């Protein structure tokens, strides 16, 4: 089979288009890298991070050393349950990757722990209650894996009062039966 030679005008046109695309990508990457490269919005936990390079390394993606740079083991131990702290200390000791359990860029209400149980209230619960965390309404047991208890606080009391009985203890787990997304 014989191929016909391409016209002489093709090479300059392909070169010009290639140069244009490379310059356009470079300019866009420099001016607004999030618009060009981010796969989605950050979660509420990391929404205050303004620079991609805080977590990512060029041509490598997210890097564990940068996770650990912000989530120091001592600080983590002070702010989490002992069982959760011990679990993460063991993960770090074994040099396992943070990304094997955690992910980002799934939106403001996205879960960053891939193996976490699904929120029984739906992801919109934080918007509906104007809370930022599960601990605004729940008390978690010190033993890892135990179900949380409903807190006795103002947020929970207001939520129960709003529903005229529907938001009673034990009834809030079925909120999607009355509330649509």
Coordinates of N, CA and C in Angstrom, one line a residue:
X1 N 0.8 -1.2 0.0 CA 0.0 0.0 0.0 C 0.9 1.2 0.0
X2 N 0.5 2.2 -0.8 CA 1.3 3.4 -1.0 C 0.6 4.5 -0.4
X3 N 1.3 5.4 0.4 CA 0.6 6.6 0.9 C 1.0 7.8 0.1
X4 N 0.1 8.6 -0.1 CA 0.4 9.8 -0.9 C 1.1 10.8 0.0
X5 N 2.0 11.6 -0.4 CA 2.7 12.5 0.4 C 1.7 13.7 0.8
X6 N 1.9 14.2 2.0 CA 1.0 15.2 2.5 C 1.4 16.5 1.8
X7 N 0.5 17.4 1.6 CA 0.8 18.7 1.0 C 1.8 19.5 1.9
X8 N 2.6 20.3 1.3 CA 3.6 21.1 2.0 C 3.0 22.0 3.0
X9 N 1.7 22.4 2.8 CA 1.1 23.4 3.7 C 0.6 22.7 5.0
X10 N 0.6 21.4 5.2 CA 0.1 20.7 6.4 C 1.1 20.9 7.5
X11 N 2.4 20.7 7.3 CA 3.3 20.8 8.4 C 3.3 22.2 9.1
X12 N 3.4 23.3 8.4 CA 3.3 24.6 9.1 C 2.0 24.8 9.8
X13 N 0.9 24.3 9.3 CA -0.4 24.4 10.0 C -0.5 23.6 11.3
X14 N 0.0 22.3 11.2 CA 0.1 21.5 12.4 C 1.0 22.1 13.4
X15 N 2.1 22.6 13.0 CA 3.1 23.2 13.9 C 2.4 24.5 14.6
X16 N 1.8 25.3 13.8 CA 1.1 26.5 14.4 C 0.1 26.1 15.4
X17 N -0.8 25.2 15.1 CA -1.8 24.7 16.0 C -1.2 24.2 17.3
X18 N -0.2 23.3 17.2 CA 0.5 22.8 18.3 C 1.1 23.9 19.2
X19 N 1.8 24.8 18.6 CA 2.4 25.9 19.4 C 1.3 26.7 20.1
X20 N 0.2 27.0 19.4 CA -0.9 27.7 20.0 C -1.5 27.0 21.2
X21 N -1.7 25.7 21.0 CA -2.3 24.9 22.1 C -1.4 24.9 23.3
X22 N -0.1 24.7 23.1 CA 0.9 24.6 24.2 C 1.0 26.0 24.9
X23 N 1.0 27.1 24.2 CA 1.0 28.4 24.8 C -0.3 28.7 25.5
X24 N -1.4 28.3 25.0 CA -2.7 28.5 25.7 C -2.7 27.7 27.0
X25 N -2.3 26.4 27.0 CA -2.3 25.6 28.2 C -1.3 26.2 29.2
X26 N -0.1 26.6 28.8 CA 0.9 27.2 29.7 C 0.3 28.5 30.3
X27 N -0.3 29.4 29.5 CA -0.8 30.6 30.0 C -1.9 30.4 31.0
X28 N -2.9 29.5 30.6 CA -4.0 29.1 31.5 C -3.5 28.5 32.8
X29 N -2.5 27.6 32.7 CA -2.0 27.0 33.9 C -1.3 28.0 34.8
X30 N -0.7 29.0 34.3 CA 0.0 30.0 35.1 C -1.1 31.0 35.7
X31 N -2.0 31.4 34.9 CA -3.0 32.4 35.4 C -4.0 31.8 36.4
X32 N -4.6 30.6 36.1 CA -5.6 30.1 36.9 C -5.6 28.5 36.8
X33 N -4.6 27.9 37.5 CA -4.4 26.5 37.4 C -5.7 25.7 37.8
X34 N -6.4 26.2 38.8 CA -7.6 25.4 39.3 C -8.6 25.2 38.1
X35 N -8.8 26.2 37.3 CA -9.8 26.1 36.2 C -9.3 25.1 35.2
X36 N -8.0 24.9 35.0 CA -7.5 24.0 34.0 C -7.4 22.6 34.5
X37 N -7.0 22.4 35.8 CA -6.5 21.1 36.2 C -7.3 20.5 37.4
X38 N -8.0 21.3 38.2 CA -8.6 20.7 39.4 C -9.8 19.8 38.9
X39 N -9.9 18.6 39.5 CA -11.0 17.7 39.1 C -12.3 18.1 39.8
X40 N -12.3 18.9 40.8 CA -13.5 19.3 41.6 C -13.2 20.1 42.8
X41 N -14.2 20.7 43.4 CA -14.0 21.5 44.6 C -13.5 20.7 45.8
X42 N -12.7 21.4 46.7 CA -12.2 20.8 47.9 C -13.4 20.6 48.9
X43 N -13.2 19.7 49.8 CA -14.2 19.4 50.9 C -14.1 20.6 51.9
X44 N -15.1 20.6 52.7 CA -15.2 21.6 53.8 C -14.0 21.6 54.7
X45 N -13.3 20.5 54.8 CA -12.2 20.3 55.7 C -10.9 21.0 55.1
X46 N -10.8 21.1 53.8 CA -9.6 21.7 53.2 C -10.0 22.9 52.3
X47 N -11.2 23.4 52.5 CA -11.6 24.6 51.6 C -10.8 25.8 51.8
X48 N -10.1 25.9 52.9 CA -9.3 27.1 53.2 C -7.9 27.1 52.5
X49 N -7.6 25.9 51.9 CA -6.3 25.8 51.2 C -6.4 26.5 49.9
X50 N -5.5 27.5 49.7 CA -5.6 28.3 48.4 C -4.6 28.0 47.4
X51 N -3.7 27.1 47.7 CA -2.6 26.8 46.7 C -2.6 25.3 46.5
X52 N -2.6 24.9 45.2 CA -2.6 23.5 44.9 C -1.3 22.8 45.4
X53 N -0.2 23.6 45.4 CA 1.1 23.1 45.7 C 1.2 22.8 47.2
X54 N 0.2 23.2 48.0 CA 0.2 22.9 49.4 C 0.1 21.3 49.6
X55 N -0.6 20.7 48.7 CA -0.8 19.2 48.8 C -0.2 18.5 47.6
X56 N 0.0 19.1 46.5 CA 0.5 18.4 45.3 C 1.9 18.8 44.9
X57 N 2.6 17.9 44.3 CA 3.9 18.1 43.8 C 3.8 18.0 42.3
X58 N 4.6 18.8 41.5 CA 4.5 18.8 40.1 C 4.7 17.4 39.5
X59 N 3.8 17.0 38.6 CA 3.9 15.7 37.9 C 3.8 14.5 38.9
X60 N 3.4 14.7 40.1 CA 3.3 13.5 41.1 C 2.0 13.5 41.7
X61 N 1.2 14.6 41.8 CA -0.1 14.6 42.5 C 0.1 14.9 43.9
X62 N -0.9 14.5 44.7 CA -0.8 14.7 46.2 C 0.3 13.8 46.8
X63 N 1.0 14.4 47.7 CA 2.1 13.7 48.3 C 1.9 13.6 49.8
X64 N 2.1 12.4 50.4 CA 1.9 12.1 51.8 C 2.7 13.1 52.7
X65 N 3.9 13.4 52.3 CA 4.7 14.3 53.2 C 4.0 15.6 53.4
X66 N 3.3 16.1 52.4 CA 2.6 17.3 52.6 C 1.3 17.2 53.4
X67 N 0.7 16.0 53.4 CA -0.4 15.7 54.3 C 0.1 15.8 55.7
X68 N 1.2 15.1 56.0 CA 1.7 15.0 57.3 C 2.3 16.3 57.8
X69 N 2.7 17.2 56.8 CA 3.2 18.5 57.2 C 2.1 19.3 57.9
X70 N 0.8 19.2 57.5 CA -0.3 19.9 58.2 C -0.9 19.0 59.3
X71 N -1.0 17.8 59.1 CA -1.6 16.9 60.1 C -0.5 16.2 60.9
X72 N 0.2 17.0 61.7 CA 1.3 16.5 62.5 C 0.7 15.4 63.5
X73 N 1.5 14.4 63.7 CA 1.1 13.3 64.6 C 0.7 13.8 66.0
X74 N 1.5 14.7 66.6 CA 1.2 15.2 67.9 C -0.1 16.0 67.9
X75 N -0.3 16.8 66.9 CA -1.5 17.6 66.8 C -2.7 16.7 66.6
X76 N -2.5 15.7 65.8 CA -3.6 14.7 65.5 C -4.0 14.0 66.8
X77 N -3.0 13.6 67.6 CA -3.2 12.9 68.8 C -4.0 13.8 69.8
X78 N -3.8 15.1 69.8 CA -4.5 16.0 70.7 C -5.9 16.2 70.3
X79 N -6.2 16.1 69.0 CA -7.5 16.5 68.4 C -8.4 15.4 68.1
X80 N -8.0 14.1 68.2 CA -8.8 13.0 67.8 C -9.0 12.0 69.0
X81 N -9.9 11.1 68.8 CA -10.0 10.0 69.8 C -8.8 9.1 69.8
X82 N -8.5 8.6 71.0 CA -7.2 7.8 71.1 C -7.2 6.6 70.1
X83 N -8.3 6.0 69.9 CA -8.2 4.9 69.0 C -7.9 5.3 67.5
X84 N -8.5 6.5 67.2 CA -8.3 7.0 65.8 C -6.8 7.5 65.7
X85 N -6.3 8.1 66.7 CA -4.9 8.6 66.8 C -4.0 7.4 66.7
X86 N -4.2 6.3 67.4 CA -3.4 5.1 67.4 C -3.4 4.5 66.0
X87 N -4.6 4.4 65.4 CA -4.7 3.8 64.1 C -3.8 4.6 63.1
X88 N -3.9 5.9 63.1 CA -3.1 6.7 62.1 C -1.6 6.7 62.5
X89 N -1.3 6.6 63.7 CA 0.1 6.5 64.1 C 0.7 5.2 63.5
X90 N -0.1 4.1 63.5 CA 0.4 2.9 63.0 C 0.5 2.9 61.5
X91 N -0.5 3.6 60.8 CA -0.4 3.8 59.4 C 0.9 4.6 59.0
X92 N 1.2 5.6 59.7 CA 2.4 6.4 59.5 C 3.6 5.6 59.7
X93 N 3.6 4.8 60.8 CA 4.8 4.0 61.1 C 5.1 2.9 60.0
X94 N 4.0 2.4 59.5 CA 4.1 1.4 58.4 C 4.4 2.0 57.0
X95 N 4.5 3.3 57.0 CA 4.7 4.1 55.8 C 3.7 3.8 54.7
X96 N 2.4 3.7 55.1 CA 1.3 3.5 54.2 C 0.9 4.9 53.6
X97 N 0.3 4.9 52.5 CA 0.0 6.2 51.9 C -1.4 6.7 52.4
X98 N -1.5 8.0 52.6 CA -2.7 8.6 53.1 C -3.8 8.4 52.1
X99 N -3.4 8.4 50.8 CA -4.4 8.3 49.7 C -5.0 7.0 49.6
X100 N -4.5 6.0 50.3 CA -5.2 4.7 50.2 C -6.6 4.7 51.0
X101 N -6.7 5.7 51.9 CA -8.0 5.8 52.6 C -8.7 7.2 52.3
X102 N -7.9 8.2 52.0 CA -8.5 9.6 51.9 C -8.4 10.1 50.5
X103 N -9.4 10.9 50.1 CA -9.5 11.4 48.8 C -10.0 12.9 48.9
X104 N -9.9 13.6 47.9 CA -10.3 15.0 47.9 C -11.0 15.3 46.6
X105 N -11.3 16.6 46.4 CA -11.9 17.1 45.2 C -13.3 16.5 44.8
X106 N -14.1 16.2 45.9 CA -15.4 15.6 45.7 C -16.5 16.6 46.1
X107 N -16.1 17.9 46.2 CA -17.1 18.9 46.5 C -17.1 19.3 48.0
X108 N -17.7 20.4 48.3 CA -17.7 20.9 49.7 C -18.3 19.9 50.7
X109 N -19.3 19.2 50.3 CA -19.9 18.2 51.2 C -19.4 16.8 51.0
X110 N -18.4 16.6 50.2 CA -17.9 15.3 49.9 C -17.2 14.7 51.1
X111 N -17.2 13.4 51.2 CA -16.5 12.6 52.3 C -15.1 12.4 51.8
X112 N -14.1 12.7 52.7 CA -12.8 12.5 52.3 C -12.2 11.1 52.7
X113 N -13.0 10.4 53.5 CA -12.5 9.0 53.9 C -13.3 8.1 53.0
X114 N -12.6 7.4 52.1 CA -13.2 6.5 51.2 C -14.0 5.3 51.8
X115 N -13.5 4.9 53.0 CA -14.1 3.7 53.6 C -15.1 4.1 54.7
X116 N -15.4 5.4 54.8 CA -16.3 5.9 55.9 C -17.7 5.4 55.6
X117 N -18.5 5.2 56.6 CA -19.9 4.9 56.4 C -20.6 6.0 55.8
X118 N -21.6 5.7 55.0 CA -22.4 6.8 54.4 C -23.2 7.5 55.5
X119 N -23.2 8.8 55.4 CA -23.9 9.7 56.3 C -25.4 9.3 56.3
X120 N -26.0 8.8 57.4 CA -27.4 8.3 57.3 C -28.4 9.4 57.1
X121 N -28.0 10.6 57.3 CA -28.9 11.8 57.1 C -28.8 12.3 55.6
X122 N -27.9 11.8 54.9 CA -27.6 12.4 53.5 C -26.6 13.5 53.7
X123 N -25.9 13.8 52.6 CA -24.8 14.7 52.6 C -25.3 16.2 52.8
X124 N -26.6 16.4 52.6 CA -27.1 17.8 52.8 C -27.3 18.2 54.2
X125 N -27.1 17.3 55.2 CA -27.4 17.6 56.6 C -26.6 18.8 57.1
X126 N -25.4 18.9 56.7 CA -24.6 20.1 57.2 C -25.2 21.4 56.7
X127 N -25.7 21.4 55.5 CA -26.3 22.7 55.0 C -27.6 22.9 55.7
X128 N -28.4 21.9 55.9 CA -29.7 22.0 56.6 C -29.6 22.5 58.0
X129 N -28.6 22.0 58.7 CA -28.4 22.3 60.1 C -27.4 23.5 60.4
X130 N -26.7 23.9 59.3 CA -25.7 24.9 59.4 C -24.5 24.5 60.3
X131 N -24.3 23.2 60.4 CA -23.2 22.7 61.2 C -22.1 22.3 60.2
X132 N -20.9 22.1 60.8 CA -19.7 21.8 59.9 C -19.2 20.4 60.2
X133 N -19.7 19.7 61.2 CA -19.2 18.4 61.6 C -20.2 17.5 62.2
X134 N -20.0 16.2 62.2 CA -20.9 15.3 62.8 C -21.0 15.5 64.3
X135 N -19.9 16.0 64.9 CA -19.9 16.2 66.4 C -20.7 17.3 66.9
X136 N -21.3 18.1 65.9 CA -22.2 19.2 66.3 C -23.5 18.5 66.9
X137 N -23.8 17.3 66.5 CA -25.1 16.7 67.0 C -24.8 15.3 67.7
X138 N -23.6 14.8 67.5 CA -23.3 13.4 68.0 C -22.1 13.4 68.9
X139 N -22.1 12.4 69.8 CA -21.0 12.2 70.7 C -20.5 10.8 70.3
X140 N -19.2 10.8 70.0 CA -18.6 9.5 69.5 C -17.9 8.8 70.7
X141 N -18.1 7.5 70.8 CA -17.5 6.7 71.9 C -16.0 6.6 71.7
X142 N -15.2 6.5 72.8 CA -13.8 6.4 72.7 C -13.3 5.1 71.9
X143 N -14.2 4.1 71.9 CA -13.8 2.9 71.2 C -14.2 3.0 69.7
X144 N -13.2 2.8 68.9 CA -13.3 2.9 67.4 C -14.4 2.0 66.9
X145 N -15.3 2.5 66.1 CA -16.3 1.6 65.5 C -17.6 1.6 66.2
X146 N -17.7 2.1 67.4 CA -19.0 2.1 68.2 C -19.9 3.2 67.6
X147 N -21.2 3.0 67.6 CA -22.1 4.0 67.0 C -22.2 5.2 67.9
X148 N -22.4 6.4 67.3 CA -22.4 7.6 68.1 C -23.7 7.8 68.8
X149 N -23.7 8.5 69.9 CA -24.9 8.9 70.6 C -25.3 10.3 70.2
X150 N -26.6 10.6 70.3 CA -27.1 11.9 70.0 C -26.8 12.8 71.2
X151 N -26.2 14.0 70.9 CA -25.8 14.9 71.9 C -27.0 15.6 72.5
X152 N -26.8 16.0 73.8 CA -27.9 16.8 74.4 C -27.4 18.3 74.4
X153 N -27.6 19.0 73.3 CA -27.1 20.3 73.1 C -28.1 21.2 72.4
X154 N -27.9 22.5 72.3 CA -28.8 23.4 71.7 C -29.1 23.1 70.2
X155 N -28.1 22.7 69.4 CA -28.4 22.3 68.0 C -29.4 21.2 67.9
X156 N -29.2 20.1 68.7 CA -30.1 19.0 68.6 C -31.5 19.4 69.2
X157 N -31.6 20.2 70.2 CA -32.8 20.6 70.8 C -33.6 21.5 69.8
X158 N -32.9 22.4 69.1 CA -33.6 23.2 68.0 C -34.1 22.4 66.9
X159 N -33.3 21.4 66.5 CA -33.7 20.5 65.4 C -34.9 19.7 65.8
X160 N -35.0 19.2 67.0 CA -36.2 18.4 67.4 C -37.4 19.3 67.5
X161 N -37.2 20.5 67.9 CA -38.4 21.5 68.1 C -38.9 21.8 66.7
X162 N -38.1 22.0 65.7 CA -38.5 22.4 64.3 C -39.4 21.3 63.7
X163 N -39.2 20.1 64.0 CA -40.0 19.0 63.3 C -41.3 18.7 63.9
X164 N -41.6 19.3 65.0 CA -42.9 19.1 65.7 C -43.1 17.6 65.9
X165 N -42.0 16.9 66.5 CA -42.1 15.5 66.8 C -41.5 14.6 65.8
X166 N -41.3 15.0 64.5 CA -40.7 14.2 63.5 C -39.2 14.1 63.8
X167 N -38.6 15.1 64.4 CA -37.2 15.1 64.6 C -36.9 14.6 66.1
X168 N -37.6 13.6 66.5 CA -37.4 13.0 67.8 C -36.2 12.1 67.9
X169 N -35.8 11.8 69.0 CA -34.6 10.8 69.2 C -35.0 9.5 68.5
X170 N -34.1 9.0 67.7 CA -34.3 7.8 67.0 C -35.1 7.9 65.7
X171 N -35.6 9.1 65.4 CA -36.4 9.3 64.2 C -35.6 10.1 63.1
X172 N -34.5 10.7 63.5 CA -33.8 11.6 62.6 C -33.0 10.8 61.5
X173 N -32.8 9.6 61.7 CA -32.0 8.8 60.8 C -32.7 8.6 59.5
X174 N -34.0 8.8 59.5 CA -34.9 8.6 58.3 C -35.3 9.9 57.7
X175 N -34.5 10.9 57.8 CA -34.9 12.3 57.3 C -35.2 12.3 55.8
X176 N -34.6 11.5 55.0 CA -34.9 11.5 53.6 C -36.3 11.1 53.2
X177 N -37.0 10.5 54.1 CA -38.4 10.1 53.8 C -39.3 11.4 53.7
X178 N -38.9 12.4 54.5 CA -39.7 13.6 54.4 C -39.0 14.7 53.6
X179 N -37.7 14.7 53.6 CA -36.9 15.8 53.0 C -36.3 15.3 51.7
X180 N -36.6 16.0 50.6 CA -36.0 15.6 49.3 C -34.7 16.4 49.1
X181 N -33.9 15.9 48.3 CA -32.6 16.6 48.0 C -32.9 17.8 47.1

